mmCIF file of N, CA and C in Angstrom:
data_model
loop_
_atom_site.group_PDB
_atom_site.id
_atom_site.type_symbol
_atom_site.label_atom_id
_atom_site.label_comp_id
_atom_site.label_asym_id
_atom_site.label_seq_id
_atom_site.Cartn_x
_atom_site.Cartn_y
_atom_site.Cartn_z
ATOM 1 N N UNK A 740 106.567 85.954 110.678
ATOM 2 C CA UNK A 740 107.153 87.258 110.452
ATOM 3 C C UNK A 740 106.223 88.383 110.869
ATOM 4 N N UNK A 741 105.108 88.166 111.355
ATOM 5 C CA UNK A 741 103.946 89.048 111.965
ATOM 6 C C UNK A 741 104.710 89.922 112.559
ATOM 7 N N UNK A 742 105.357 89.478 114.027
ATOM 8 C CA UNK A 742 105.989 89.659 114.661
ATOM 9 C C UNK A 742 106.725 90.754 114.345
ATOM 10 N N UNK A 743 107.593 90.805 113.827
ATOM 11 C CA UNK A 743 108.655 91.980 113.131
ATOM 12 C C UNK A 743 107.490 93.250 113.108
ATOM 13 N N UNK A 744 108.241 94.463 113.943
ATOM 14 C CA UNK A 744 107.425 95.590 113.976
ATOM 15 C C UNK A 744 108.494 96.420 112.689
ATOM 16 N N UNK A 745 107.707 96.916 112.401
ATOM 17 C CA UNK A 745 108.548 98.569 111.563
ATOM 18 C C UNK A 745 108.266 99.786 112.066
ATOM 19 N N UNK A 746 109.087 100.458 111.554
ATOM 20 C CA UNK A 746 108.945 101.970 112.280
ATOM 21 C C UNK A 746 109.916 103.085 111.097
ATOM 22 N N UNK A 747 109.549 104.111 111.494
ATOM 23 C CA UNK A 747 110.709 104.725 110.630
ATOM 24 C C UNK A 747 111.229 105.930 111.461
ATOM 25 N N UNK A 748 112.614 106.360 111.150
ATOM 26 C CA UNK A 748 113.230 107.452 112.102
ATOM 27 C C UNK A 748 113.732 108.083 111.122
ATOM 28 N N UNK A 749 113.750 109.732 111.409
ATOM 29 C CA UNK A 749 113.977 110.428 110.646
ATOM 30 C C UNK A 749 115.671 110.699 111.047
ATOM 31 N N UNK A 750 116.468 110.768 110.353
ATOM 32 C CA UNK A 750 117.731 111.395 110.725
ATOM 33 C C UNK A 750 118.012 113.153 110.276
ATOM 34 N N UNK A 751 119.319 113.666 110.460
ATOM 35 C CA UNK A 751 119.351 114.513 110.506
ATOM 36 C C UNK A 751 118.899 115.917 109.176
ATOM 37 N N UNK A 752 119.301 114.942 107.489
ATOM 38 C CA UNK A 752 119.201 116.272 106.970
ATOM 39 C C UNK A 752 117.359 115.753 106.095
ATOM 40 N N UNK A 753 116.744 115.008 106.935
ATOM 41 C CA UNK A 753 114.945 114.848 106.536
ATOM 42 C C UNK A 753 114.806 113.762 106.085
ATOM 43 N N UNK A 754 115.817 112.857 105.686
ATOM 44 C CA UNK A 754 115.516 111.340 105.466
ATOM 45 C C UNK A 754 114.808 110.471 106.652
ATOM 46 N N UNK A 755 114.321 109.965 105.417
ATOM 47 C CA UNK A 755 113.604 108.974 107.085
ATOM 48 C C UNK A 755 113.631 107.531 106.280
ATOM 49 N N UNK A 756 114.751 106.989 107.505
ATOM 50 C CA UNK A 756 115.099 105.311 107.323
ATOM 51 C C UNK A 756 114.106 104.340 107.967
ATOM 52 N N UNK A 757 113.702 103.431 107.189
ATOM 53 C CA UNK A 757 113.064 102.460 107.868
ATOM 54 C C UNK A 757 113.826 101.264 108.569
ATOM 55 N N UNK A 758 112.959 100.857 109.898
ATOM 56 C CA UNK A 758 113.489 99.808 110.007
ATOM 57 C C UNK A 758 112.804 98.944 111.166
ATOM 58 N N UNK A 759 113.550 97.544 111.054
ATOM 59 C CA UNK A 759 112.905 96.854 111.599
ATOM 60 C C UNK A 759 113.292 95.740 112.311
ATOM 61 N N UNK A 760 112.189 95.630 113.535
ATOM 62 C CA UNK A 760 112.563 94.998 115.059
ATOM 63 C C UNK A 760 111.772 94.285 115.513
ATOM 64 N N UNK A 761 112.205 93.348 116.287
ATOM 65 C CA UNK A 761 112.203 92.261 117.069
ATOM 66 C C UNK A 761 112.702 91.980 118.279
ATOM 67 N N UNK A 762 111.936 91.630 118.956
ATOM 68 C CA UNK A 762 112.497 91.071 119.981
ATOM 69 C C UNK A 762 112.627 92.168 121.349
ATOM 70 N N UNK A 763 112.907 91.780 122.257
ATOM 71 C CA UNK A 763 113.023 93.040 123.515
ATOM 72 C C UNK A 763 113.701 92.910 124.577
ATOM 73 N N UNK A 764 114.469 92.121 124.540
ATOM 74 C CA UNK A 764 115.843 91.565 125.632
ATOM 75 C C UNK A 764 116.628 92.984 125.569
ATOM 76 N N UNK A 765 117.363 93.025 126.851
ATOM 77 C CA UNK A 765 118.085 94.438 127.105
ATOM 78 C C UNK A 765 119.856 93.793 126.091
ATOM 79 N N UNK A 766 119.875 93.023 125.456
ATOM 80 C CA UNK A 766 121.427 92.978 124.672
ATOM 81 C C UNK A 766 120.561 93.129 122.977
ATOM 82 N N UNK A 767 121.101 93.938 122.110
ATOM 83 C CA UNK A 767 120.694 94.431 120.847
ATOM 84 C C UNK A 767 121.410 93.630 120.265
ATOM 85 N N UNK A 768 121.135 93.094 119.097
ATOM 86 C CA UNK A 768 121.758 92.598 118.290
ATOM 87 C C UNK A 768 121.513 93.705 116.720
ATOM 88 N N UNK A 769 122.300 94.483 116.442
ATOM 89 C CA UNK A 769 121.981 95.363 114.585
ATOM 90 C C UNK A 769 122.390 94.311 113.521
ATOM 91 N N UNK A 770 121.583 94.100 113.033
ATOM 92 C CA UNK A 770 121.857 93.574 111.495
ATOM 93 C C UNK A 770 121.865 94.653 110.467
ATOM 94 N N UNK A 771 123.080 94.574 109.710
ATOM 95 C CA UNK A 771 123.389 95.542 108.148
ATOM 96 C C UNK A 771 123.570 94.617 107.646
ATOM 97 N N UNK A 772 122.398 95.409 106.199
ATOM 98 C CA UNK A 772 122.363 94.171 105.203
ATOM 99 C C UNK A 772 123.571 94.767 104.160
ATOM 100 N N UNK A 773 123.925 93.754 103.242
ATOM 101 C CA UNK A 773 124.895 94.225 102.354
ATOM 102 C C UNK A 773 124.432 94.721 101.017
ATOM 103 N N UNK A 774 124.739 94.664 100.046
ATOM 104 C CA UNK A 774 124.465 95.700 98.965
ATOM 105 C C UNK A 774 124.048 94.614 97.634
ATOM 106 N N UNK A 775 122.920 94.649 96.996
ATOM 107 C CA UNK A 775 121.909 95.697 97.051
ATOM 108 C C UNK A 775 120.430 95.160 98.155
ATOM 109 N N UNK A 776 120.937 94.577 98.959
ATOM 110 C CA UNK A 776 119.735 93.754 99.509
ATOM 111 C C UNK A 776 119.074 94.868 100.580
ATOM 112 N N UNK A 777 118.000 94.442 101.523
ATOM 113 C CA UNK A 777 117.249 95.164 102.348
ATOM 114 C C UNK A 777 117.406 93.848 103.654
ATOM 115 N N UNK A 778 116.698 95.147 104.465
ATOM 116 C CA UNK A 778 116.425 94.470 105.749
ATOM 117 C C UNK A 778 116.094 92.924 105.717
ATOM 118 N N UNK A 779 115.369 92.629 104.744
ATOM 119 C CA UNK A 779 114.397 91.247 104.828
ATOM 120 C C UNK A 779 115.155 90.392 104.564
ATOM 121 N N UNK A 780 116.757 90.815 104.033
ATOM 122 C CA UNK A 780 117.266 89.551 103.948
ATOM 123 C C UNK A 780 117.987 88.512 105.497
ATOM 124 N N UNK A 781 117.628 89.537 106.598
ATOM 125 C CA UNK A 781 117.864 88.644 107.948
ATOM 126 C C UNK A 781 117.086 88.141 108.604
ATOM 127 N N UNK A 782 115.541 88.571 107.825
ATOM 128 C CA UNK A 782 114.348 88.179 108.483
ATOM 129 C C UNK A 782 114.694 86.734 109.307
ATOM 130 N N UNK A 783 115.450 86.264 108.717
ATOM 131 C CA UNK A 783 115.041 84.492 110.044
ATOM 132 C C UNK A 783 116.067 84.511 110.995
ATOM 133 N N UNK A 784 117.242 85.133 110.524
ATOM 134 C CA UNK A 784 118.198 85.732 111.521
ATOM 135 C C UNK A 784 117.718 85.892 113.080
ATOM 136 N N UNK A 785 116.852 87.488 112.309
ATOM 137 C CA UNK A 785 115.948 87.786 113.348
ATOM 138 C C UNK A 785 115.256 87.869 114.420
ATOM 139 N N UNK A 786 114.644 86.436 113.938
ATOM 140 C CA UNK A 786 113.548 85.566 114.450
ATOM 141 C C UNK A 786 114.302 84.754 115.302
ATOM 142 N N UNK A 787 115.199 84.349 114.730
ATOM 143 C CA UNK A 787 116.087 83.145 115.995
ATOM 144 C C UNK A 787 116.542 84.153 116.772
ATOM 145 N N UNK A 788 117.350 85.113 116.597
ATOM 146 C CA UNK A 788 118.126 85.559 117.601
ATOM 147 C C UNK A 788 116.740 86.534 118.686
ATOM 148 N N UNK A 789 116.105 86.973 118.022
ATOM 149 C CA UNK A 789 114.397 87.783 119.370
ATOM 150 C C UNK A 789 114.306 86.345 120.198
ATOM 151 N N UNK A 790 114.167 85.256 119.436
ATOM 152 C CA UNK A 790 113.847 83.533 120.341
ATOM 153 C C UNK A 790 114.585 83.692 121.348
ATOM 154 N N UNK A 791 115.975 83.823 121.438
ATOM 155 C CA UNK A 791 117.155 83.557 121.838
ATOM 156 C C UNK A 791 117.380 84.560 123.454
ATOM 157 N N UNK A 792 116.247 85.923 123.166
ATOM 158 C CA UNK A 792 116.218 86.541 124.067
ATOM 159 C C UNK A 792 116.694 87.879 124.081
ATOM 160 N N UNK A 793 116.977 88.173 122.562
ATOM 161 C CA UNK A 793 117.757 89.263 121.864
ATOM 162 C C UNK A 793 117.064 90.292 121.083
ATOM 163 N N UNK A 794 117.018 91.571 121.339
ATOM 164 C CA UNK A 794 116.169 92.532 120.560
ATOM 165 C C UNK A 794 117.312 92.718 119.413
ATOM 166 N N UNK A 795 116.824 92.626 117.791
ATOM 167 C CA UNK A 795 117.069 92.362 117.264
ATOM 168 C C UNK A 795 116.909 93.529 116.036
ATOM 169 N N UNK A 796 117.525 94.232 115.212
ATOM 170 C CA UNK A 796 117.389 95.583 114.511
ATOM 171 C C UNK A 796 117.747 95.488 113.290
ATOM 172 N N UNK A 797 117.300 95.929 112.466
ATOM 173 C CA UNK A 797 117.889 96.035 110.918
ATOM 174 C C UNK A 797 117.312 97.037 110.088
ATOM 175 N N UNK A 798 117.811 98.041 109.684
ATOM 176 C CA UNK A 798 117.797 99.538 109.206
ATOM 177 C C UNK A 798 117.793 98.976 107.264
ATOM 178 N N UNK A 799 116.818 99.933 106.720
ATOM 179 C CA UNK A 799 117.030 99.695 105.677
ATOM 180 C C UNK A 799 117.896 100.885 105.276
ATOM 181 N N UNK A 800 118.919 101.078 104.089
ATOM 182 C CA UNK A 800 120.102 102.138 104.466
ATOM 183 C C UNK A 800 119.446 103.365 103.407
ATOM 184 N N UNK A 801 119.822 104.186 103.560
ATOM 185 C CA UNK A 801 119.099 105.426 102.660
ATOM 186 C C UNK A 801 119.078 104.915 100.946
ATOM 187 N N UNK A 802 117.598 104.994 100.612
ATOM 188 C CA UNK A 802 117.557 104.518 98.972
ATOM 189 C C UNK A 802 117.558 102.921 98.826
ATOM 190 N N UNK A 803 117.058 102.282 99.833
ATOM 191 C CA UNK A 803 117.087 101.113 99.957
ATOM 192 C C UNK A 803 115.618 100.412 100.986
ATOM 193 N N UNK A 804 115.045 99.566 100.131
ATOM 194 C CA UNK A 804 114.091 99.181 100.835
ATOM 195 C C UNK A 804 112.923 100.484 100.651
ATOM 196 N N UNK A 805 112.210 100.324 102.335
ATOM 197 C CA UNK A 805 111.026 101.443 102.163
ATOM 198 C C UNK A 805 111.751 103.288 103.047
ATOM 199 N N UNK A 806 113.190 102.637 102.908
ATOM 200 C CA UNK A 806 114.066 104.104 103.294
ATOM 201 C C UNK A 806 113.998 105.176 101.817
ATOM 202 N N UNK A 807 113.900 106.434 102.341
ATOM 203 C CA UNK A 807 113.917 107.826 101.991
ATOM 204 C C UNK A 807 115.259 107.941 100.714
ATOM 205 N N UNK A 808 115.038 107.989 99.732
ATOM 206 C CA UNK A 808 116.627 107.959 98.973
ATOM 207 C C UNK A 808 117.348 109.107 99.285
ATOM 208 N N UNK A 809 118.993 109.476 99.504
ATOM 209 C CA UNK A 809 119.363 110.475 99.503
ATOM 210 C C UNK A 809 118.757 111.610 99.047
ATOM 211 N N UNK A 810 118.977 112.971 99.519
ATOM 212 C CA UNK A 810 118.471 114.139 98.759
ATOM 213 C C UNK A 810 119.439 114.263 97.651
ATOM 214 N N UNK A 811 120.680 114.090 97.774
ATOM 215 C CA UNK A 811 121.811 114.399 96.246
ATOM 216 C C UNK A 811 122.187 113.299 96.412
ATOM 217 N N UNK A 812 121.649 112.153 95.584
ATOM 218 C CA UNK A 812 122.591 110.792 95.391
ATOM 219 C C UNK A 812 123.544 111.128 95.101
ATOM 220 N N UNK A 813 124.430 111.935 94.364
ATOM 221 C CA UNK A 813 125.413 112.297 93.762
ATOM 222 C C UNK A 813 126.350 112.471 94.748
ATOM 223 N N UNK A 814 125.807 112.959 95.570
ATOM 224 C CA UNK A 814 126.657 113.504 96.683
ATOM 225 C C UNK A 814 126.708 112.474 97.936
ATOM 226 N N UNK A 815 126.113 111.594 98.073
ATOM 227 C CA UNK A 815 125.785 110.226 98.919
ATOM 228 C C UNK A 815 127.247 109.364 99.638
ATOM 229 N N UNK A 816 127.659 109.765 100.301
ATOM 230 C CA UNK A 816 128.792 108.955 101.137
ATOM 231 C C UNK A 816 128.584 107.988 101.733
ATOM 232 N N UNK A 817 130.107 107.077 102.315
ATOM 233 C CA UNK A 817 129.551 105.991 103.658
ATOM 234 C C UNK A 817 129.436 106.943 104.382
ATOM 235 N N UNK A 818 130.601 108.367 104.918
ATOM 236 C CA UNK A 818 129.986 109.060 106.005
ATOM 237 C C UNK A 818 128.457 109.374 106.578
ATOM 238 N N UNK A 819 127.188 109.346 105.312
ATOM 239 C CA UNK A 819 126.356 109.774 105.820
ATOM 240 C C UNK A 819 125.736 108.052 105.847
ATOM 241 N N UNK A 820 126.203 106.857 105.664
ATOM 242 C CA UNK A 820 125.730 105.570 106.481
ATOM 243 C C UNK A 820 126.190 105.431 107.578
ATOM 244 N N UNK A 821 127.306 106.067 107.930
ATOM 245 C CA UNK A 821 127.791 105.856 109.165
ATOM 246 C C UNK A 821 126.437 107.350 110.197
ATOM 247 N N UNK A 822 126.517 107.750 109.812
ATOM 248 C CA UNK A 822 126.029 109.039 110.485
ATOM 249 C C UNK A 822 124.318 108.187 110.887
ATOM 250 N N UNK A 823 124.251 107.527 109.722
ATOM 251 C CA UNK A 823 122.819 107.390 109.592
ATOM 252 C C UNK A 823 122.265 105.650 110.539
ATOM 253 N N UNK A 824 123.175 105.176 110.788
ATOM 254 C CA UNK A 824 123.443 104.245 111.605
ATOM 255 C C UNK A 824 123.142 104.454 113.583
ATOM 256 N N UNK A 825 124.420 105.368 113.087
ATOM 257 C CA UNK A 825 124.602 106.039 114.403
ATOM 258 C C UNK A 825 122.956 107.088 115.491
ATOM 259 N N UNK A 826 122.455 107.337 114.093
ATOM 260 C CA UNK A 826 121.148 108.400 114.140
ATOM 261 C C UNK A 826 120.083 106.683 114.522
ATOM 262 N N UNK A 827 119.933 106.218 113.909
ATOM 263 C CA UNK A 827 119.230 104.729 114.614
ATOM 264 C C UNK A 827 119.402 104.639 115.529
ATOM 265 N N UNK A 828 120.597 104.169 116.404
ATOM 266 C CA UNK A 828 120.987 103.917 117.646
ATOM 267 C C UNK A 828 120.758 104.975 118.764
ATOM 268 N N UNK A 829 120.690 106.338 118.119
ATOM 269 C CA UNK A 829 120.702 107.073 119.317
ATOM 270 C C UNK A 829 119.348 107.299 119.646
ATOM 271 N N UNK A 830 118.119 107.293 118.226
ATOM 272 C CA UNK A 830 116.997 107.274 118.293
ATOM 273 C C UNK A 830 115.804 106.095 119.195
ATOM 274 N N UNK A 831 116.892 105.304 119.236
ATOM 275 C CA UNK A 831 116.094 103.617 120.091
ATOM 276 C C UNK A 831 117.007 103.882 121.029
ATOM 277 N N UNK A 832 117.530 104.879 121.916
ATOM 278 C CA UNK A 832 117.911 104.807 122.942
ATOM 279 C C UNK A 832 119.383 103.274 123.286
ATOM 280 N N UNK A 833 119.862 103.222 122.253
ATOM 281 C CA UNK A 833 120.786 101.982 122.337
ATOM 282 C C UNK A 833 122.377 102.276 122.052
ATOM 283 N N UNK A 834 122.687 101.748 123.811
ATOM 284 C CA UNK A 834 124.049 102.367 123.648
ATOM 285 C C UNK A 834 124.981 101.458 123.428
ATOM 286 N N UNK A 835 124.882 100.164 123.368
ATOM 287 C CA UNK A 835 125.865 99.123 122.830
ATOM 288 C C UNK A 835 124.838 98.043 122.353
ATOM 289 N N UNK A 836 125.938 97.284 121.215
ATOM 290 C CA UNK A 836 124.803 96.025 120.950
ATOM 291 C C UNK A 836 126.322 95.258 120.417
ATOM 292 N N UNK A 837 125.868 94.078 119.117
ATOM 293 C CA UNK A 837 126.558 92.834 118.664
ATOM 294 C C UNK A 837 126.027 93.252 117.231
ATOM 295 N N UNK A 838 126.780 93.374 116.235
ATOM 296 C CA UNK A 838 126.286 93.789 114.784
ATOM 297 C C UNK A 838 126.713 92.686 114.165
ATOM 298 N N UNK A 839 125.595 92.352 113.261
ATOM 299 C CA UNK A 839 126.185 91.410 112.163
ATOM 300 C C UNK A 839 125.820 91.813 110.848
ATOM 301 N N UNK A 840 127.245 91.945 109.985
ATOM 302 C CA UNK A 840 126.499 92.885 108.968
ATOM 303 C C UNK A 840 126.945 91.688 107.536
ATOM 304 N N UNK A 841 127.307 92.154 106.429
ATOM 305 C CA UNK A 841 128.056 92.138 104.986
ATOM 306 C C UNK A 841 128.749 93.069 104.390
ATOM 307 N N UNK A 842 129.669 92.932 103.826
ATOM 308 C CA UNK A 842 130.327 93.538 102.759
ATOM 309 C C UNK A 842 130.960 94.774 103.159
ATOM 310 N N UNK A 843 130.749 95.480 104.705
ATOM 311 C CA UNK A 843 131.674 96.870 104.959
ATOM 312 C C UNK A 843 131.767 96.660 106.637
ATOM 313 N N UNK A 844 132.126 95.247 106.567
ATOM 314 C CA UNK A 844 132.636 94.782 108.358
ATOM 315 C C UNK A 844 133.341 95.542 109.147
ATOM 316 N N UNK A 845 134.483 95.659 108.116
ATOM 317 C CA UNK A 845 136.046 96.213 109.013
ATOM 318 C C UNK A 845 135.658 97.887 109.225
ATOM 319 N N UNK A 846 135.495 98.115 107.610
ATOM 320 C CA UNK A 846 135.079 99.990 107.601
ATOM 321 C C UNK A 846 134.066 100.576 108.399
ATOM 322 N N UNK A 847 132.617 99.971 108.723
ATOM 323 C CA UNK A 847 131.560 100.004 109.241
ATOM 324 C C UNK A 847 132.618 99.818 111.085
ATOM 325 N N UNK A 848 132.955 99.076 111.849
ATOM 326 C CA UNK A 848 133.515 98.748 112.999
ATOM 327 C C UNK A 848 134.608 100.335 113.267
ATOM 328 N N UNK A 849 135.658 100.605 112.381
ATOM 329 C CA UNK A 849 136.707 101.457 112.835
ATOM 330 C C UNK A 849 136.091 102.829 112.844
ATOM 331 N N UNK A 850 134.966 103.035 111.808
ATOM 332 C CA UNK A 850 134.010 104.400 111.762
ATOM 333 C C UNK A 850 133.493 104.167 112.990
ATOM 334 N N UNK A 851 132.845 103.840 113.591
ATOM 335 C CA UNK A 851 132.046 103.463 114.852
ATOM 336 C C UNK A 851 132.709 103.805 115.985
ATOM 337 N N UNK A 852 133.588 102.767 116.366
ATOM 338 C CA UNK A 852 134.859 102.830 117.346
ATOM 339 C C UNK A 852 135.176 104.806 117.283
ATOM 340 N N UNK A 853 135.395 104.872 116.307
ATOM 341 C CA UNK A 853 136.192 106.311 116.140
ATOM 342 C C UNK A 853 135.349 107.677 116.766
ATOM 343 N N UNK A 854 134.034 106.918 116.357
ATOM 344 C CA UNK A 854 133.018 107.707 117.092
ATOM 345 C C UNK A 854 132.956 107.652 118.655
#
């Protein structure tokens, strides 16, 4: 697990999400973890799919992991996971990939698309 770099990107209203990568093949693979887990739960995922020839991504989501917690949990939407997703991807320069996520498949896909 050496291997696995981290980094963190700030999105738009000062959060800064962590996250973490593998691998460096030009096809992305995003891993979203599901709730309440973190990035580390794809760690071997990961690892096979960077093997495989696949740069490989997994965002810890705001308030989760070593990510920034919302500024108003209270006020905390999927809109701003979707936003905050999207702020990953545009930050690593990545304009398509293969996501494998948990628990917000369908909702996470039609937000996206819509974008």
């Amino acid at each position: 697990m050496d291997q696995i770099q981290h980094k963190f990107i700030q999105v738009d209203d000062g959060v800064k999400l962590h996250v973490a990568e593998i691998g460096s093949g030009p096809s992305v693979v995003l891993f979203l973890h599901g709730f309440p887990e973190i990035w580390y739960s794809w760690r071997h995922q990961m690892i096979a799919v960077a093997k495989a020839g696949y740069r490989a991504i997994a965002p810890d989501y705001r308030g989760y992991g070593l990510s920034d917690p919302p500024p108003e949990p209270q006020k905390a939407n999927f809109a701003d996971f979707i936003t905050d997703v999207l702020a990953v991807l545009d930050a690593l320069s990545i304009p398509k990939l293969w996501d494998v996520n948990r628990d917000i498949q369908i909702v996470y896909r039609c937000c996206v698309m819509i974008h």
